[in-house]
Coordinates of C-alpha atoms in Angstrom, one line a residue:
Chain A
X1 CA -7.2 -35.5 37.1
X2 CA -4.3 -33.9 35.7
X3 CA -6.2 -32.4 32.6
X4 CA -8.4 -31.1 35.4
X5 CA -5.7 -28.7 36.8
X6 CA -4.0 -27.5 33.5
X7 CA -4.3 -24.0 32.8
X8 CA -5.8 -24.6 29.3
X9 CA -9.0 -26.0 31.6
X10 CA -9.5 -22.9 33.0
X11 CA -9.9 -20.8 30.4
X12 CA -13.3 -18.8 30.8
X13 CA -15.9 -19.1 28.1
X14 CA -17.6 -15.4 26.7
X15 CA -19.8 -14.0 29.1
X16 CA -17.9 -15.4 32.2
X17 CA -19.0 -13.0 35.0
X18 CA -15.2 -12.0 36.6
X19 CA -16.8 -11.3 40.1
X20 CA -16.8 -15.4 41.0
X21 CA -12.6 -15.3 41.1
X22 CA -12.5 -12.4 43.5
X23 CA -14.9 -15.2 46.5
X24 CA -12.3 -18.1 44.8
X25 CA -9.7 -16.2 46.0
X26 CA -10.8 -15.3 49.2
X27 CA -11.9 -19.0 49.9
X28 CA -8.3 -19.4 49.9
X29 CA -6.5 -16.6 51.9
X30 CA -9.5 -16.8 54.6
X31 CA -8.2 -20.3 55.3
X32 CA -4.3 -19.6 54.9
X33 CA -4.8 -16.7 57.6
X34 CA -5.2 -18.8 59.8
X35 CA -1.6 -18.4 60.3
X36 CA -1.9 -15.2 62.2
X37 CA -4.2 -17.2 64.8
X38 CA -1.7 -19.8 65.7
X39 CA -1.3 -18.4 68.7
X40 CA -4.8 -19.4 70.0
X41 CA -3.0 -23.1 70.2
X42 CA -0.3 -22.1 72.3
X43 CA -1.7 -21.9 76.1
X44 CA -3.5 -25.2 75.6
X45 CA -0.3 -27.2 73.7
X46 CA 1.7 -25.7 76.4
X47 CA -1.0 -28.4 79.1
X48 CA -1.0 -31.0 76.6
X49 CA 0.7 -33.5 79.6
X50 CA 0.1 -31.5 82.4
X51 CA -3.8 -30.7 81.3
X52 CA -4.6 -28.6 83.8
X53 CA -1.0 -27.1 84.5
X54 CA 2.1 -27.4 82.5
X55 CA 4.8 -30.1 83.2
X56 CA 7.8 -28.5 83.1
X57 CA 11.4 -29.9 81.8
X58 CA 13.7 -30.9 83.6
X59 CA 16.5 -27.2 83.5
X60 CA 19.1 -29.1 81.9
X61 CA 16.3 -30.3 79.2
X62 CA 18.5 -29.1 75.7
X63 CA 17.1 -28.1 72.3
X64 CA 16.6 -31.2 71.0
X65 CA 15.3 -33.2 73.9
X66 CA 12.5 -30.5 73.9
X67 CA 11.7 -31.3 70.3
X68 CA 10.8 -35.3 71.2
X69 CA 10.1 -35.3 74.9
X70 CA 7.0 -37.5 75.9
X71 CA 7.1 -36.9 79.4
X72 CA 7.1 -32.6 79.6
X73 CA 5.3 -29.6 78.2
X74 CA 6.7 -27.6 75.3
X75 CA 7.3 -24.2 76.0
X76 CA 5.7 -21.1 74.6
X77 CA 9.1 -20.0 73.4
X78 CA 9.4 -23.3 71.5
X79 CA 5.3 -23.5 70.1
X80 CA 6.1 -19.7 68.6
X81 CA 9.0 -20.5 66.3
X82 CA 6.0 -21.4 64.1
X83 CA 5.8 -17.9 63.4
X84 CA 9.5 -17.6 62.1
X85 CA 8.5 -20.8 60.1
X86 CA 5.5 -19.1 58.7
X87 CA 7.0 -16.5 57.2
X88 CA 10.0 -17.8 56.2
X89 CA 8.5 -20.7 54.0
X90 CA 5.6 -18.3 53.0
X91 CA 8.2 -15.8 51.4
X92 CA 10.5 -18.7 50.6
X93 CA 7.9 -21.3 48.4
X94 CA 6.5 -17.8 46.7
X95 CA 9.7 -16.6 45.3
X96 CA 10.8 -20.5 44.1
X97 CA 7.1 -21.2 42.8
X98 CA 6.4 -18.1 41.5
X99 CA 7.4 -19.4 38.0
X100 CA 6.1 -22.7 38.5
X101 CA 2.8 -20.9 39.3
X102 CA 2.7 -18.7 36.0
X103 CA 3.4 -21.4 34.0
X104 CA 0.5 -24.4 35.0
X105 CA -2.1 -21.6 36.2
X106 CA -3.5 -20.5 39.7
X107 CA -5.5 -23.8 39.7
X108 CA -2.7 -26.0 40.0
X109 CA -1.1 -23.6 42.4
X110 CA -4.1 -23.6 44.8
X111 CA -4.6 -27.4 44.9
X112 CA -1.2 -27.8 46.0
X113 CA -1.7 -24.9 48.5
X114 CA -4.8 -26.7 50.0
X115 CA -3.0 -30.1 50.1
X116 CA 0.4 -28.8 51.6
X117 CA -1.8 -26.3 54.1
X118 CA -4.6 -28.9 55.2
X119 CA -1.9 -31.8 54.9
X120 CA 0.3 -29.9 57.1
X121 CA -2.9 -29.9 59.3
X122 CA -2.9 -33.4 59.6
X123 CA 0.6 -34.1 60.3
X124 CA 0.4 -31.6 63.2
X125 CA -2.2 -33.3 64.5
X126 CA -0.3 -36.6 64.8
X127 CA 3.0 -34.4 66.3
X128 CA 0.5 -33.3 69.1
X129 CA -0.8 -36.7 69.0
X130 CA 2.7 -38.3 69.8
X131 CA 3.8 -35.4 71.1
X132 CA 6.7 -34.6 68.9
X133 CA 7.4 -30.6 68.2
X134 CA 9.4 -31.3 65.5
X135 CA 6.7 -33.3 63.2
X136 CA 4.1 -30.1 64.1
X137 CA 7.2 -27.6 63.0
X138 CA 7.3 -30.0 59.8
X139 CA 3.7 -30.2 59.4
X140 CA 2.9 -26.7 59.9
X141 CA 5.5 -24.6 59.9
X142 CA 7.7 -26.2 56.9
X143 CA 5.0 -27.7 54.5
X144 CA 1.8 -25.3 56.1
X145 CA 4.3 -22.9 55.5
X146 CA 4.3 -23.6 51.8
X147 CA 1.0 -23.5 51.3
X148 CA 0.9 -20.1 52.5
X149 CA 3.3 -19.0 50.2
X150 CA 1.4 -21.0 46.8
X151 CA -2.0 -20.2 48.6
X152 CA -1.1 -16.4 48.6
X153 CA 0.0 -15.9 45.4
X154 CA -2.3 -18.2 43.4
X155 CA -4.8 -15.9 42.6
X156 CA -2.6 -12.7 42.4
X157 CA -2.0 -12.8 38.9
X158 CA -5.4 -14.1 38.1
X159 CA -7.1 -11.6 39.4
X160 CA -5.0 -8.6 38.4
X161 CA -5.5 -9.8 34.4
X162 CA -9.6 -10.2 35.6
X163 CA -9.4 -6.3 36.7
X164 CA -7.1 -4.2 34.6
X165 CA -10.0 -1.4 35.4
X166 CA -9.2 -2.3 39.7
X167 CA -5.9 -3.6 39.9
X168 CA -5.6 -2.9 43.5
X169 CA -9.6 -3.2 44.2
X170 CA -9.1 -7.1 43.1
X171 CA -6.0 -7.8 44.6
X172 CA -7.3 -5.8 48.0
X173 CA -9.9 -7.8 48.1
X174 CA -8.1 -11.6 48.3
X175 CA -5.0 -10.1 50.4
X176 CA -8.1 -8.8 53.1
X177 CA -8.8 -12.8 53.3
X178 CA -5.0 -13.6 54.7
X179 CA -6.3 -10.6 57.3
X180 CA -9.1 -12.3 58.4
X181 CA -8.5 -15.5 58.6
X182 CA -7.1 -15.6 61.8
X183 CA -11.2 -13.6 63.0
X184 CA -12.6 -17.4 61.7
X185 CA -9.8 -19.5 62.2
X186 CA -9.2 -18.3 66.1
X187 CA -12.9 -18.2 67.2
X188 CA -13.5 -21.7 66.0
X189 CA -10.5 -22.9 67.3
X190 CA -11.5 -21.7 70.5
X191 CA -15.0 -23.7 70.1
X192 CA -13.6 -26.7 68.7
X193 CA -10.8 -27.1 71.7
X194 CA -13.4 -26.5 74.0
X195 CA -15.9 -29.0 72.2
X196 CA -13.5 -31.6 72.2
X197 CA -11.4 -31.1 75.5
X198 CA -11.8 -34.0 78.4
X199 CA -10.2 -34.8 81.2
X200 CA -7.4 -36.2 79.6
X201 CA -6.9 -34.6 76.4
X202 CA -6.8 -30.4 75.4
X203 CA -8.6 -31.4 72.7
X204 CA -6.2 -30.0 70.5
X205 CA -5.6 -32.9 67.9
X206 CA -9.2 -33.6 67.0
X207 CA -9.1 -29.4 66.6
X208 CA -6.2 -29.7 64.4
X209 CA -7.8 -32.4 62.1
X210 CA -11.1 -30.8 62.4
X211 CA -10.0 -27.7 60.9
X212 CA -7.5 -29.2 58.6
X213 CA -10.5 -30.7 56.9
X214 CA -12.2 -27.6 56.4
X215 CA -9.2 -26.1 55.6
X216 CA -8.6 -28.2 52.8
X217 CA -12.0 -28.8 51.4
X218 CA -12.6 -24.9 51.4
X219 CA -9.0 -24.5 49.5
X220 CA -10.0 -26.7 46.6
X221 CA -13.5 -25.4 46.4
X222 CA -11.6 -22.2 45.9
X223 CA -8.9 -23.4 43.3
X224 CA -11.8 -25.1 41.2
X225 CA -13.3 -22.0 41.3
X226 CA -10.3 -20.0 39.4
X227 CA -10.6 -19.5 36.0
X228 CA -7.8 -17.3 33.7
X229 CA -9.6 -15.0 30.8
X230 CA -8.4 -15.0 27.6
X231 CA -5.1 -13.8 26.4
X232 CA -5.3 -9.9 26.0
X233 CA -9.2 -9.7 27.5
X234 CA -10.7 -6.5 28.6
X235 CA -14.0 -5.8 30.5
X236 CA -16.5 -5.0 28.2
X237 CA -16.3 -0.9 26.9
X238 CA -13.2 -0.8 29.0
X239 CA -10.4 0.6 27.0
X240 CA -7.1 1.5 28.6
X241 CA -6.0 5.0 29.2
X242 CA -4.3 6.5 25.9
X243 CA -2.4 9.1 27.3
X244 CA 0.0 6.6 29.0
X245 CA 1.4 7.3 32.7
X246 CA 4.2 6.7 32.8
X247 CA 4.1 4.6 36.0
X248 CA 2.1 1.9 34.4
X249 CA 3.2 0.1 31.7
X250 CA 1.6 -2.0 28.8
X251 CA 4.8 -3.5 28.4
X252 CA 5.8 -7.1 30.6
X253 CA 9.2 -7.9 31.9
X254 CA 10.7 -11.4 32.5
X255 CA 10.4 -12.3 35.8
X256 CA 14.2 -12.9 35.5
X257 CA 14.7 -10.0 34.3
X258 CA 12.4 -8.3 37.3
X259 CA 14.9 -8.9 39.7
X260 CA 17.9 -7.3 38.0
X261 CA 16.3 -3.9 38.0
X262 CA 16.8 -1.5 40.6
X263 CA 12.7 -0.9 40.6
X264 CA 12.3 -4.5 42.4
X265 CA 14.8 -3.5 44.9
X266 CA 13.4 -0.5 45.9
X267 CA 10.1 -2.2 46.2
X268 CA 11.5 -4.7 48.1
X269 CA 12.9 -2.3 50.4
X270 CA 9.5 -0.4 50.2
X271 CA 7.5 -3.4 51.5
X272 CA 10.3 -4.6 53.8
X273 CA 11.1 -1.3 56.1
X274 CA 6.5 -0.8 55.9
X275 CA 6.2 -4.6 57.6
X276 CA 9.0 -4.3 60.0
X277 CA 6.9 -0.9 61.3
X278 CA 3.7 -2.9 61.1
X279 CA 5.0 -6.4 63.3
X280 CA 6.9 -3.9 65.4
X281 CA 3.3 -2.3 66.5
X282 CA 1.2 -5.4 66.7
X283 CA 4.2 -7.2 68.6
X284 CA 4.0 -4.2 70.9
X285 CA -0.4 -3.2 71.5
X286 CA -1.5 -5.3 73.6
X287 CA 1.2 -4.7 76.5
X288 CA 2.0 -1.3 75.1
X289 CA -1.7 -0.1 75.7
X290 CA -1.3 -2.1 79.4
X291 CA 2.4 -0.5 80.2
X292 CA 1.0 3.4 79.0
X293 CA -2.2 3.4 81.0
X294 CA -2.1 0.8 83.4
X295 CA -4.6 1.1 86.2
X296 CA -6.9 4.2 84.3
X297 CA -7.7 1.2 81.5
X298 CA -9.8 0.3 84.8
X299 CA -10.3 3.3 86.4
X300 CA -7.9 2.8 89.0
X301 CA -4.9 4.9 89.9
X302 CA -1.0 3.8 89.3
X303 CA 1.0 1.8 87.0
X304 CA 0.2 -1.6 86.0
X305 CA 3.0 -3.1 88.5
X306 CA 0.8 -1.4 91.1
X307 CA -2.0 -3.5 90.5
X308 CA -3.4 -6.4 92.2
X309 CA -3.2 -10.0 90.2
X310 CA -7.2 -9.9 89.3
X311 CA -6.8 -6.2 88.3
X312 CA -3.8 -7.4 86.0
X313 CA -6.0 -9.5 84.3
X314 CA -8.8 -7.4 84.2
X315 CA -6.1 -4.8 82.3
X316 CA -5.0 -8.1 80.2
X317 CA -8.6 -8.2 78.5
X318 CA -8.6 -4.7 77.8
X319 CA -5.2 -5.6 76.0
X320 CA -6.8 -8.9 73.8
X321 CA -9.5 -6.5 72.7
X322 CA -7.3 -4.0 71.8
X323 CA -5.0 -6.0 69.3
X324 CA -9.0 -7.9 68.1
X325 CA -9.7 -4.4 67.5
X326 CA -6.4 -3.9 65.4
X327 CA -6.5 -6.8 63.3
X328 CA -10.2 -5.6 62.2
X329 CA -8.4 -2.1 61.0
X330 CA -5.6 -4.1 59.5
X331 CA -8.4 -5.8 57.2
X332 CA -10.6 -2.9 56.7
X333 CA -7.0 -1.2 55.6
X334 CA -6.3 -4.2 53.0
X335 CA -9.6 -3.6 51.1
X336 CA -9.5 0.2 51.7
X337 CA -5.9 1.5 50.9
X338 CA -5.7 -1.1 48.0
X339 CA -8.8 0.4 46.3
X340 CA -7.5 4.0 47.3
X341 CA -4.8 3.5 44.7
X342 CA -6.5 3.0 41.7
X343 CA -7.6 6.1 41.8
X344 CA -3.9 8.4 43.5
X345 CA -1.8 5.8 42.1
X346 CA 0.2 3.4 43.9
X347 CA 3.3 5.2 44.4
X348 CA 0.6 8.3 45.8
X349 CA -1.0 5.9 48.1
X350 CA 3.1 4.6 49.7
X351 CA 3.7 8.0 49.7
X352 CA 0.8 8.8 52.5
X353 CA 1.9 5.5 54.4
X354 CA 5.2 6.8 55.0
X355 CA 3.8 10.0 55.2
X356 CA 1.2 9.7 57.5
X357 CA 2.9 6.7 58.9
X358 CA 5.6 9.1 60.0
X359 CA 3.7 11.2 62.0
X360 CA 1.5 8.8 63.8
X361 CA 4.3 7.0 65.0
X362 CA 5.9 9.9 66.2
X363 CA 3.0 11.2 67.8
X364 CA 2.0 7.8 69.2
X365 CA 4.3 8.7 72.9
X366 CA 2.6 12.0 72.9
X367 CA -1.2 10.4 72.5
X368 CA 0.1 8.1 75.7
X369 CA 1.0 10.9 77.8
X370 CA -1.9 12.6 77.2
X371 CA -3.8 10.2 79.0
X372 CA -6.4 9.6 75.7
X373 CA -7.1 6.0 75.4
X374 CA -8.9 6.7 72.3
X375 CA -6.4 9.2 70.6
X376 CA -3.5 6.5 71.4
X377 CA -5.7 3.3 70.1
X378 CA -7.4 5.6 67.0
X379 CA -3.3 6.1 66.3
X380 CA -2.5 2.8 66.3
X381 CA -5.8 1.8 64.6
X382 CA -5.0 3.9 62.0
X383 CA -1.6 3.1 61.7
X384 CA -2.6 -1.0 60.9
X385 CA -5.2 0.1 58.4
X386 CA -1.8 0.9 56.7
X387 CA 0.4 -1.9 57.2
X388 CA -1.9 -4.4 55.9
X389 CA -2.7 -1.3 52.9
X390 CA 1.0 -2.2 52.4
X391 CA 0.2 -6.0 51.5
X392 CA -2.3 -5.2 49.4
X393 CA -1.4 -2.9 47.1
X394 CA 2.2 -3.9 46.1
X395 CA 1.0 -6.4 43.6
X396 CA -1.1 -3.5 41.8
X397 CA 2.4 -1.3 42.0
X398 CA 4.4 -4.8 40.8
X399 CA 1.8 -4.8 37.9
X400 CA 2.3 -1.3 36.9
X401 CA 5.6 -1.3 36.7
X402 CA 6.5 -4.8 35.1
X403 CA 3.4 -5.5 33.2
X404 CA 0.8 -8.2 34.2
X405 CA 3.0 -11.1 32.5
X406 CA 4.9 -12.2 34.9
X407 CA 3.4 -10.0 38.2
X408 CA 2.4 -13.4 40.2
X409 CA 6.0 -14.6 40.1
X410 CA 7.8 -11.2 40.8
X411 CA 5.0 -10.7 43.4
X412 CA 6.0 -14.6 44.7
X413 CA 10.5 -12.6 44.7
X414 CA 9.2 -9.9 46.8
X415 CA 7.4 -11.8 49.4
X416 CA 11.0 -12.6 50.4
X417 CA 10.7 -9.1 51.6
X418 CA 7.8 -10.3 54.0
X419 CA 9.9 -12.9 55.0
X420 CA 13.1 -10.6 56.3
X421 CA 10.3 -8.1 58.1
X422 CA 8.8 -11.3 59.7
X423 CA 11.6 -12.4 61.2
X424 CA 14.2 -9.6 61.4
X425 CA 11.3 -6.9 63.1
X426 CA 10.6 -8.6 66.1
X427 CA 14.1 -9.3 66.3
X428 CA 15.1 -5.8 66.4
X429 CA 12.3 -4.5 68.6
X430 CA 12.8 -7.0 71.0
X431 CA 16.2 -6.6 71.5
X432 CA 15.5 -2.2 71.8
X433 CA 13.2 -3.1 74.3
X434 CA 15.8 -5.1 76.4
X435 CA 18.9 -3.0 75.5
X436 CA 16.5 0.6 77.0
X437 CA 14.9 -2.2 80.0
X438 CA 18.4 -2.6 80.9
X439 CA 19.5 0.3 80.9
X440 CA 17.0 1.2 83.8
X441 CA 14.4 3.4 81.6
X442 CA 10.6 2.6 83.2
X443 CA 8.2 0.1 81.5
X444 CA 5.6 2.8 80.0
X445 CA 8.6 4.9 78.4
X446 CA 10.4 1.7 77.0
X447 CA 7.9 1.9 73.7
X448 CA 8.9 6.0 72.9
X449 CA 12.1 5.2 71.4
X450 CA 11.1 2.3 69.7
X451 CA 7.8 4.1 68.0
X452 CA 10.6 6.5 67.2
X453 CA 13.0 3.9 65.5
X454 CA 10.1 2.5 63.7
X455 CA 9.4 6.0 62.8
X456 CA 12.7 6.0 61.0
X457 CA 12.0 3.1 59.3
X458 CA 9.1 4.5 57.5
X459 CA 11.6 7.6 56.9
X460 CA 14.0 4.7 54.9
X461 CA 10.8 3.9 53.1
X462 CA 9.6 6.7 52.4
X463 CA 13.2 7.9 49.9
X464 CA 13.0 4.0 48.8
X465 CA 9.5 5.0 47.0
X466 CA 10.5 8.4 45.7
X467 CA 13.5 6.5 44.1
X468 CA 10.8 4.0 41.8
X469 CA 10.9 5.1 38.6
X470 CA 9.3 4.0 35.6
X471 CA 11.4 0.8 34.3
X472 CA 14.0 1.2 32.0
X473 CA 12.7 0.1 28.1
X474 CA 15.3 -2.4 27.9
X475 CA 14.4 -4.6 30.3
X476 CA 11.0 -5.0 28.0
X477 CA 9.8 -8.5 26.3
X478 CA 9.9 -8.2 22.8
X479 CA 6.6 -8.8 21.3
X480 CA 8.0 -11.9 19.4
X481 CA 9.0 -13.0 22.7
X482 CA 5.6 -12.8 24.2
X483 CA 3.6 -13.9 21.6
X484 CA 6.2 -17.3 21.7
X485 CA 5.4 -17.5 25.3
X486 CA 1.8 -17.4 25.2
X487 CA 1.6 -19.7 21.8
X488 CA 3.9 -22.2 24.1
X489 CA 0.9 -22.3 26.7
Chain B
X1 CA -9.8 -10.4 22.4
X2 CA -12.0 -7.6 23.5
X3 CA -15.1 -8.8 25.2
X4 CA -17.4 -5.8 24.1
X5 CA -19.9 -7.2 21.9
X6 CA -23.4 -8.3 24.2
X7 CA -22.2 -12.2 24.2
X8 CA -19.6 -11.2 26.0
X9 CA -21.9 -9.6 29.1
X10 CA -22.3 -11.7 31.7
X11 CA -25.9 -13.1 32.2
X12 CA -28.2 -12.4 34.0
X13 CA -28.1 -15.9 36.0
X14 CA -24.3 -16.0 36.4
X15 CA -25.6 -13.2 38.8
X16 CA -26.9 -15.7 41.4
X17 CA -24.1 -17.2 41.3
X18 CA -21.9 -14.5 41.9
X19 CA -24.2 -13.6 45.0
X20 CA -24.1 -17.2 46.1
X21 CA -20.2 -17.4 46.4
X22 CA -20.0 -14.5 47.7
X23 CA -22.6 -15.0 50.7
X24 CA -20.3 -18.7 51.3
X25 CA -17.2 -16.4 51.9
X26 CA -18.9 -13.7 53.6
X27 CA -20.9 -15.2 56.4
X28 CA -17.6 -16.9 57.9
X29 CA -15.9 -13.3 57.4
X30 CA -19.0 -11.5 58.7
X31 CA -18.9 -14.0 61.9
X32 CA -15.4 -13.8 62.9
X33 CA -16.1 -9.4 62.6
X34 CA -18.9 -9.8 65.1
X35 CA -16.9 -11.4 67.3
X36 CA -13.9 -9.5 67.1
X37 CA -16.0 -6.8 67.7
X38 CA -17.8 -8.1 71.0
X39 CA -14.2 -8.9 72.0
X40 CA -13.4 -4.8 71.5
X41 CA -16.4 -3.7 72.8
X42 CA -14.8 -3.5 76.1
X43 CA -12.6 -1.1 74.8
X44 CA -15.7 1.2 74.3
X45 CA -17.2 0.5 78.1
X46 CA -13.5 2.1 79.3
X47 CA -13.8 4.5 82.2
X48 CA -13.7 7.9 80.5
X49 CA -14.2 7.0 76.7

């Protein structure tokens, strides 16, 4: 089994047609974007005692108590902290594995992925089972949560040493699978709760099982389908460009050494302040879009706290297919962006984010007064094509910079970038939102300032891009060093 | 090692199979757009759009 997994085992024979790793690779990140769709779980988890309504706590029910009650309901509040779990174990397993990953090959990487991401499936299944939060926050959150982080860089490297013609083309298209996993992953949920609910169960364990079988058998057809070309192979009559940029190496630095130059930081920064912007919106659509417009999402006059119950839900719809609508952009904008750069360059392609990104946030209180529903949601829509550009393209800008070596593990470091955004950015807008509720400013005006701050943000990004630089010749492998590395494989 | 001698093409079969993998990944994908898509189609039947 273990010779199976070795990276030696993967080498493709001549004639291996490169366009079966790009569907490998997306086997995997359609099933690890799942993720995003958690919250499809959360209403009916929130029943899983009451069934038809929840059963709430006792008030003085602590922390704790929550975590192993048998006789209550979890709370929403408490089911969500998946989501910090996510992406802090995602950013977390990518930077620590990184190297691990590099060294035994994106097979190895993706088997563990589908075992620790349909494993943590399984052990979810029996917290909801038992009803113990803490053994779904271990299943899911902690070891799911590793799997997203080996399942989403696996096939980085791979596929970036498959396509030195498409860096960002390749890379576009597996990052587009963590975007649309949650489009499979949430409908099918949906049908499988429904399938298997009864009178006395949500139906959510046999869901969770269900899919943590398809989950993993997809993940390892996609890992057995990886395969690594040979040391220093090029796509047939492909020959790199002889005039050399100067933003794209053919040099490879250490991934120890990655860290230690200021080009990784300003990356990090790069991807960091582009996420925060990015959460900050899709935390904010769906009510945002209901706050701004209110009744005229229905054709009826007044603000949405002048609505009746039945028109607040009708308004509520319009909300769901608004943020369905933005997660479609966000994948479109994966593919798109990330292909976009290999022909204006990657540090081109940032440039227009925080560019464009500046302006469309800024002008995203102005499309709301002016009564547009489809200026404000083209804005927006627009807006998530380039936060999930962002994803896509940074291991294309990593590889450029440091050389393909090493790019999956650096790639794994700045994910920790993800992780800060993930958790700090909703953080941060939450808390504007309260601080401006507080101090007595209307609903509907609340998200101005905040576009505005998150407007700034891209600002931040935008100088942390202009300040990347071509990496300093020191910080090079030797060739001697190289060729030991790849003779040690 | 530069693949640019004809043994190093990919054949003609490995085509298939390339189309095959491809149509496993896509159909899901292609599914969850159409239904995304129903879901937003409300957003097109708005009074005044």
């Amino acid at each position: 089994m273990a010779g199976l997994l070795d990276r030696e085992r993967i080498i493709a024979p001549p004639g291996y047609n490169r366009w079966l790793v790009p569907p490998a690779a997306l086997a995997i990140h359609l099933c690890i974007g799942m993720a995003y769709g958690f919250s499809v779980f959360w209403l009916p988890l929130s029943r899983a005692i009451g069934i038809t309504a929840p059963q709430a706590c006792p008030a003085d029910a602590g922390f704790f108590q929550q975590l192993v009650t048998v006789t209550c309901d979890w709370k929403i509040s408490m089911l969500s902290i998946m989501y910090s779990l996510f992406f802090f174990f995602l950013g977390s397993s990518a930077a620590v594995f990184g190297g691990w990953l590099e060294r035994v090959g994106p097979r190895r990487a993706g088997v563990a992925a589908a075992f620790c991401w349909g494993g943590g499936f399984f052990l979810s299944a029996l917290g909801i089972r038992t009803h113990q939060l803490w053994l779904m926050w271990l299943g899911s959150g902690v070891i799911g949560g590793c799997g997203l982080g080996l399942g989403y860089i696996s096939p980085v490297s791979t596929l970036i040493k498959w396509f030195p013609d498409r860096r960002g083309m390749a890379t576009g298209m597996a990052i587009m699978g963590f975007g649309g996993g949650a489009l499979i992953g949430s409908p099918l949920a949906d049908l499988l709760m429904r399938r298997f609910a009864t009178a006395t169960s949500v139906g959510v364990f046999e869901t969770f099982l269900t899919m943590g079988a398809i989950y993993f058998v997809a993940m390892l057809c996609g890992a057995f389908g990886y395969r690594v070309p040979p040391a220093d192979w090029k796509p047939a009559g492909w020959t790199p460009t002889v005039t050399r940029r100067a933003m794209v190496t053919q040099g490879h630095v250490h991934v120890h050494t990655a860290w230690r130059t200021p080009q990784f930081w300003m990356l990090w920064g790069v991807l960091c302040l582009n996420v925060s912007a990015g959460i900050g919106v899709i935390g904010m659509a769906s009510p945002m879009i209901q706050e701004v417009f209110g009744g005229r999402l229905i054709g009826v006059p007044g603000t949405l706290a002048d609505l009746t119950d039945a028109q607040k839900a009708q308004v509520a719809t319009i909300g769901a297919a608004f943020a369905a609508l933005l997660s479609f952009f966000n994948i479109m904008g994966r593919f798109l962006w990330a292909s976009a750069s290999d022909f204006i360059g990657r540090q081109r392609t940032y440039a227009v984010f925080f560019l464009l990104g500046i302006l469309l946030y800024a002008s995203a209180p102005s499309a709301g007064r002016s009564g547009s529903v489809a200026l404000f949601a083209g804005t927006l829509c627009v807006i998530l094509t380039m936060y999930g550009g962002g994803f896509a393209t940074i291991p294309a800008y990593l590889a450029d910079l440091f050389g393909t070596q090493f790019v999956g593990a650096i790639h794994g470091r700045l994910l920790t970038a993800w992780s800060t955004a993930g958790i700090l950015g909703p953080v941060l807008v939450t808390r504007i939102r309260e601080y401006q509720l507080d101090r007595g400013m209307p609903a509907a005006q609340v998200y101005n300032t905040t576009m505005y701050i998150l407007a700034g943000f891209l600002g931040l990004g935008l100088l942390c891009n202009l300040a990347v630089g071509p990496v300093a010749e020191r910080y090079f492998m030797a060739e001697s060093e190289l060729l030991a590395l790849r003779g040690g494989k | 090692m530069t693949q640019d001698t004809p043994a190093g093409h990919p054949s003609p079969a490995s085509w298939a199979a390339v189309a095959v993998a491809w149509v496993l990944v896509g159909v899901p994908l292609l599914w969850g757009i159409v239904i995304t898509f129903r879901k937003a189609a409300l957003l097109f039947t708005l009074p005044g759009t």
